[in-house]
mmCIF file of C-alpha atoms in Angstrom:
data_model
loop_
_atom_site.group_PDB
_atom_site.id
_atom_site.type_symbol
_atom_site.label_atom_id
_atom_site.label_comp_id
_atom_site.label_asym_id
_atom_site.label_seq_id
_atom_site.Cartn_x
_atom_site.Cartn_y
_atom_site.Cartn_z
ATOM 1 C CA UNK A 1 90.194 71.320 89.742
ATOM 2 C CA UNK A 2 86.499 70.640 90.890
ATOM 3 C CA UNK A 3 88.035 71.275 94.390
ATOM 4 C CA UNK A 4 89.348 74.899 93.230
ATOM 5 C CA UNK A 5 85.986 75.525 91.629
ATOM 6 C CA UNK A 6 84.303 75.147 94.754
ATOM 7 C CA UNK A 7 86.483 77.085 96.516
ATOM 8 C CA UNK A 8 85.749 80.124 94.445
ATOM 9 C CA UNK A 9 82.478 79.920 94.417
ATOM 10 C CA UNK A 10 81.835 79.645 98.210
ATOM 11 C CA UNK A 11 84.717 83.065 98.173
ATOM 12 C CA UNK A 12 82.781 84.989 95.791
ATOM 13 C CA UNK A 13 79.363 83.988 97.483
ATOM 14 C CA UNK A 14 80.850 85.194 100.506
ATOM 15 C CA UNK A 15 82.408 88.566 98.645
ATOM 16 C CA UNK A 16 79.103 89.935 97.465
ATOM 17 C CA UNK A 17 77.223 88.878 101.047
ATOM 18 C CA UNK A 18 79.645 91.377 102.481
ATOM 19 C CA UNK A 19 79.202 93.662 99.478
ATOM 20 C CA UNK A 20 75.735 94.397 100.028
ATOM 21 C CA UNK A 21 76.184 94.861 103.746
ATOM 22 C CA UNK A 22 78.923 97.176 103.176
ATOM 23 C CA UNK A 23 77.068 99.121 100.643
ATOM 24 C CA UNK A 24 74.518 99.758 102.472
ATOM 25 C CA UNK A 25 76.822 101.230 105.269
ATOM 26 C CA UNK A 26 79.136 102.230 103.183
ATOM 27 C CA UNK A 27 82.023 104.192 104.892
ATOM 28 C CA UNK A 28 85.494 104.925 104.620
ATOM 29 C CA UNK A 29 87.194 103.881 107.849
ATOM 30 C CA UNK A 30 91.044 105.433 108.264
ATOM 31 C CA UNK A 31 94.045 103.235 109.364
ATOM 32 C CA UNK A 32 94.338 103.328 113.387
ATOM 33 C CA UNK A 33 98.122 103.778 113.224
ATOM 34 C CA UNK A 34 97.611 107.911 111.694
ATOM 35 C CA UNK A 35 96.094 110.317 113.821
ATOM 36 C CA UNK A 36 93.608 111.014 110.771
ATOM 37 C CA UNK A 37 90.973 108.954 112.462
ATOM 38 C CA UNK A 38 90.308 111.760 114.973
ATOM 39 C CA UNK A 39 91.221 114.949 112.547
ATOM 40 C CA UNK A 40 88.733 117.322 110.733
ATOM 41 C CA UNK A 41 90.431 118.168 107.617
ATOM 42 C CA UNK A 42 90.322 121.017 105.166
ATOM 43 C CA UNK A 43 91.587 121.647 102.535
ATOM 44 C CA UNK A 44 93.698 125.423 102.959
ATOM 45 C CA UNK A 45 92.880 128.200 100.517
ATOM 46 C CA UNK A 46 95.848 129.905 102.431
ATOM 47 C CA UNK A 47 98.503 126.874 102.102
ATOM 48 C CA UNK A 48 97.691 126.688 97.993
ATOM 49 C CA UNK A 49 98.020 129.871 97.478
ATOM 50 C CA UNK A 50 101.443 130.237 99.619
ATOM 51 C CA UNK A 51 102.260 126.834 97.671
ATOM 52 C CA UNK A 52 102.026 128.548 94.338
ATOM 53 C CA UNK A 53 103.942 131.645 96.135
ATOM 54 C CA UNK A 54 106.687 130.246 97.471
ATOM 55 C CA UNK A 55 106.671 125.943 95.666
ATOM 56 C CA UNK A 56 108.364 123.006 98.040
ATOM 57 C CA UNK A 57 111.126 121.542 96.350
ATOM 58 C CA UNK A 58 109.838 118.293 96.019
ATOM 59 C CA UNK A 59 112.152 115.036 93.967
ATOM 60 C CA UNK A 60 110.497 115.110 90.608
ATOM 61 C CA UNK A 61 109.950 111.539 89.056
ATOM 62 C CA UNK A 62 109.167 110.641 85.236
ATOM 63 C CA UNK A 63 106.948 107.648 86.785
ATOM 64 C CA UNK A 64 103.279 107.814 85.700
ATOM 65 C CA UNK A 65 100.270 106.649 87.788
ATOM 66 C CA UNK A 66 97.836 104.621 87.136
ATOM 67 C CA UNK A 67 94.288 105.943 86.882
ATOM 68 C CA UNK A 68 92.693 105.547 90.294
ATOM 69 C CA UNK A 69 89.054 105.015 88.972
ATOM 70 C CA UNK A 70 86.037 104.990 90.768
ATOM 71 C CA UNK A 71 86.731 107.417 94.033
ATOM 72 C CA UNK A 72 86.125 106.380 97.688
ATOM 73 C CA UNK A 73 83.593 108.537 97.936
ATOM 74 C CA UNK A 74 81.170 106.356 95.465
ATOM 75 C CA UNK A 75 79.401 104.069 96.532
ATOM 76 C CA UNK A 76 80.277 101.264 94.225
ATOM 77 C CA UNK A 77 83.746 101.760 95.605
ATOM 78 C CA UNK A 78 82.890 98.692 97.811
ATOM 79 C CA UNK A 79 82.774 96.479 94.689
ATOM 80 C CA UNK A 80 86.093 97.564 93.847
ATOM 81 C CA UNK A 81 87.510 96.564 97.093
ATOM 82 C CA UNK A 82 86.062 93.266 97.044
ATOM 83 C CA UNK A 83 87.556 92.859 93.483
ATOM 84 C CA UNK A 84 90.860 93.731 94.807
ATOM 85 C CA UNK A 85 90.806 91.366 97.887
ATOM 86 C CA UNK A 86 89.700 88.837 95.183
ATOM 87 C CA UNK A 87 92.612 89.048 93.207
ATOM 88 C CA UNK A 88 95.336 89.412 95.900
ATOM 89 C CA UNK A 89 93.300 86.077 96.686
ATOM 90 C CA UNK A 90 93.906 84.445 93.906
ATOM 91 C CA UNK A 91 97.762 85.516 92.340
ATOM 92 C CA UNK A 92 100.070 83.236 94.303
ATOM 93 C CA UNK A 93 103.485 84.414 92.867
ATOM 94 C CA UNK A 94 105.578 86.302 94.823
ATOM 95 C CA UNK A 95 106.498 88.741 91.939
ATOM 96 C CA UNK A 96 102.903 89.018 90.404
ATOM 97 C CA UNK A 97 101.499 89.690 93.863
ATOM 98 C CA UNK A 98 104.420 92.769 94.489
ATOM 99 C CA UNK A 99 103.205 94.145 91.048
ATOM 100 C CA UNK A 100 99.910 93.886 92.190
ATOM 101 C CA UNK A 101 99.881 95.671 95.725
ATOM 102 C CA UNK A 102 101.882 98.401 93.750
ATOM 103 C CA UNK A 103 99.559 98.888 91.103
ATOM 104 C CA UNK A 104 96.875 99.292 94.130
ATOM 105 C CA UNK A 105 99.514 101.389 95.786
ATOM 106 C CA UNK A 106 99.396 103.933 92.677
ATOM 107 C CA UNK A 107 95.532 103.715 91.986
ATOM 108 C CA UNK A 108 95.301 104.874 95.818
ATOM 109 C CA UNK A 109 97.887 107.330 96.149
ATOM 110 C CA UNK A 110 96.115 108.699 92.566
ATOM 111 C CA UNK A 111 92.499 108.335 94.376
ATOM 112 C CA UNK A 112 93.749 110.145 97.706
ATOM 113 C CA UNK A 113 95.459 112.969 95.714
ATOM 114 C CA UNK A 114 91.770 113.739 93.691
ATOM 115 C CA UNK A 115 89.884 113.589 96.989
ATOM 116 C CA UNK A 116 92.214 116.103 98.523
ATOM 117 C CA UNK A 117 92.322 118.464 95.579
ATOM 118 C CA UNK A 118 88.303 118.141 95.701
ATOM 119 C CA UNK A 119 88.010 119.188 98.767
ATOM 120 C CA UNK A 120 87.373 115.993 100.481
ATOM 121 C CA UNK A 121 90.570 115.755 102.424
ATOM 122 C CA UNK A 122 89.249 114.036 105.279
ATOM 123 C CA UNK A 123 88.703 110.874 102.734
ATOM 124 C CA UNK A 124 91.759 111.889 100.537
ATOM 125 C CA UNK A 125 94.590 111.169 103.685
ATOM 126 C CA UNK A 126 93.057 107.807 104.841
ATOM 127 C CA UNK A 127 93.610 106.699 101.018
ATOM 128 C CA UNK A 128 96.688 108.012 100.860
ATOM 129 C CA UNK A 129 97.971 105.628 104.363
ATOM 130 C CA UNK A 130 96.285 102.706 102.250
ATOM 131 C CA UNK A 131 98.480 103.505 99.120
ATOM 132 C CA UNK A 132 101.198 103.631 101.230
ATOM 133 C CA UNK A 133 100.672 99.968 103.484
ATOM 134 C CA UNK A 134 100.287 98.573 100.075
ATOM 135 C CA UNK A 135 103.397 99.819 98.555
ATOM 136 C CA UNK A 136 105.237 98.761 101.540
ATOM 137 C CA UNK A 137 103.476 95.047 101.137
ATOM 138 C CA UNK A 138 104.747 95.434 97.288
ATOM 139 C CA UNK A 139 108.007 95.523 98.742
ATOM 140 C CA UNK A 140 107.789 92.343 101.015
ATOM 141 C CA UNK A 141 106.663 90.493 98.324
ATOM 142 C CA UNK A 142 109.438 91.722 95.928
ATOM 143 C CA UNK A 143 111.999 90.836 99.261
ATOM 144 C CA UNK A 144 110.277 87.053 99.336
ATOM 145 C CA UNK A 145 110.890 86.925 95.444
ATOM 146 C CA UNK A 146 114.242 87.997 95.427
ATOM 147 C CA UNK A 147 114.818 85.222 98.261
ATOM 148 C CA UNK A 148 113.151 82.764 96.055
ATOM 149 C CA UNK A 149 115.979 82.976 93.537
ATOM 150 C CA UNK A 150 113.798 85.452 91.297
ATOM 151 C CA UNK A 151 115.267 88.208 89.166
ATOM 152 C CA UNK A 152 113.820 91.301 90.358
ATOM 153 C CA UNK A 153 116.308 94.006 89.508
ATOM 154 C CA UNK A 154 113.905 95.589 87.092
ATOM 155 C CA UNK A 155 110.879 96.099 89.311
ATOM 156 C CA UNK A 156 113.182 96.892 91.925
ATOM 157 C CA UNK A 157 113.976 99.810 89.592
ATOM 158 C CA UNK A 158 110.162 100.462 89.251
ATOM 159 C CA UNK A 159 109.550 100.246 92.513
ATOM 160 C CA UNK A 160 112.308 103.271 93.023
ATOM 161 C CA UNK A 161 110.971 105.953 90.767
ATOM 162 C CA UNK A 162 107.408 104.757 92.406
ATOM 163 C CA UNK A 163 109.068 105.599 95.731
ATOM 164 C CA UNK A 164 110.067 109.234 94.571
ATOM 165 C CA UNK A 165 106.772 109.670 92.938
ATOM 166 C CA UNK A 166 104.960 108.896 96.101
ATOM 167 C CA UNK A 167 106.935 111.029 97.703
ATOM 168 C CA UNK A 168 106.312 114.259 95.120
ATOM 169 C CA UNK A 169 102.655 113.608 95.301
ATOM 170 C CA UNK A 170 102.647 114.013 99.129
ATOM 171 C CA UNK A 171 104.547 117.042 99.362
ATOM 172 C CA UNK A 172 101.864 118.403 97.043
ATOM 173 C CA UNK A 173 99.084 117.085 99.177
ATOM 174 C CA UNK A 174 100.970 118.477 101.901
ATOM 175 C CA UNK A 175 100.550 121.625 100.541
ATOM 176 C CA UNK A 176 96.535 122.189 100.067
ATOM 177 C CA UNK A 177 95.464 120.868 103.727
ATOM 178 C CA UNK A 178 95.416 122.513 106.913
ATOM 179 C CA UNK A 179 97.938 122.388 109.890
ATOM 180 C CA UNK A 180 96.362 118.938 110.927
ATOM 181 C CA UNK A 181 96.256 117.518 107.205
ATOM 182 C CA UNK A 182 99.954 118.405 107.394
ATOM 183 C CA UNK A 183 100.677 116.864 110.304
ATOM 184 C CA UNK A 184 98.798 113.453 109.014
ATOM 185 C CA UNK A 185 100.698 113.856 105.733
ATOM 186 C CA UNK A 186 104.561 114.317 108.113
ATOM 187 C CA UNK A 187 103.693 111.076 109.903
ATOM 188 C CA UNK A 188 102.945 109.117 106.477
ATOM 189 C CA UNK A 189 105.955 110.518 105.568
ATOM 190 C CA UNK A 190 107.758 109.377 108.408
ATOM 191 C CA UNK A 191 105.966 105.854 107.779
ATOM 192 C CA UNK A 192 107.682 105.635 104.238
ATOM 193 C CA UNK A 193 111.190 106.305 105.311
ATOM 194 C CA UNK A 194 112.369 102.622 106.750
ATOM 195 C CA UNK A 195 110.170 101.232 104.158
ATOM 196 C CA UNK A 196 112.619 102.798 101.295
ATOM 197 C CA UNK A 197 115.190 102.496 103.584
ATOM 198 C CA UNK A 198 114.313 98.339 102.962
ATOM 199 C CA UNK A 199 113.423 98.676 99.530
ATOM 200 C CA UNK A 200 117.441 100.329 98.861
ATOM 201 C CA UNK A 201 118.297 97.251 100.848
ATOM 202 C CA UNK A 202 116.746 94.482 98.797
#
């Protein structure tokens, strides 16, 4: 027990070290993988108003998401991150950890979405890659469980009107950037389809 104590301490000690460095440079850094890194994105006055015109069919899902919070773009978002790593830290089973990556999943994807709409699109996609690498760890850990010898036909369920939630929202991001925000937005797209693809197969 003493041991464990410890062992926090010295983790936190360590979390809010980095927290002040990374406040005081705070940035948003985008995933390598997405071409976002080296886009300039807008949003497109011309692509919302052809989106109201003429709307993408897009799956419609009665899944809610969870409110995203405090926004990349504050400063204190650094804090949150930290918190985040913290936890992930500290929830060892395999089931409590998948409901966990997908409840960052949805606070991300919700985060990304506001950004975009805000005009901050260049910030909104990067969050939007995050939400999805987390949603595809939620379904890792939900594999492991199921491996384990855990019931997880329910939150496989959840995890499945997630998926087509995730998908809605991005069709509607697609449709308020500019021709590189869309192409970003295909290749997260593109990401997400053999990561359903494994989630059908769990």
């Amino acid at each position: 027990m003493l041991k464990r104590v410890l062992t926090l301490v010295l983790v936190f000690t360590f979390a809010f070290s980095v927290l002040f460095v990374s406040v005081k440079n705070a940035t948003i850094s985008a995933p390598s993988s997405f071409a976002v890194t080296s886009l300039k994105l807008t949003v497109s006055e011309e692509s919302s108003a052809s989106a109201e015109a003429t709307p993408t069919a897009v799956p419609k899902s009665d899944y809610f998401l969870a409110y995203p919070g405090i926004l990349p773009d504050n400063p204190l978002y650094k804090i949150k991150m930290i918190r985040d790593r913290v936890k992930i830290w500290l929830v060892r089973k395999t089931l409590d950890r998948a409901s966990l990556f997908l409840l960052y999943s949805d606070k991300r994807l919700g985060a990304g979405k506001v950004l975009v709409e805000g005009g901050k699109p260049e910030m909104g996609i990067p969050t939007l890659v995050k939400a999805e690498r987390y949603f595809e760890k939620a379904i890792l850990e939900t594999e492991k469980a199921k491996a384990q010898g855990i019931e997880t036909a329910e939150f496989r369920e959840t995890l499945r009107k997630a998926s087509l939630k995730h998908e809605e929202v991005l069709k509607e991001v697609k449709e308020r950037v500019d021709s590189s925000g869309k192409e970003a937005v295909d290749d997260l797209l593109k990401y997400m389809s053999p990561v359903k693809a494994k989630l059908n197969g769990i």
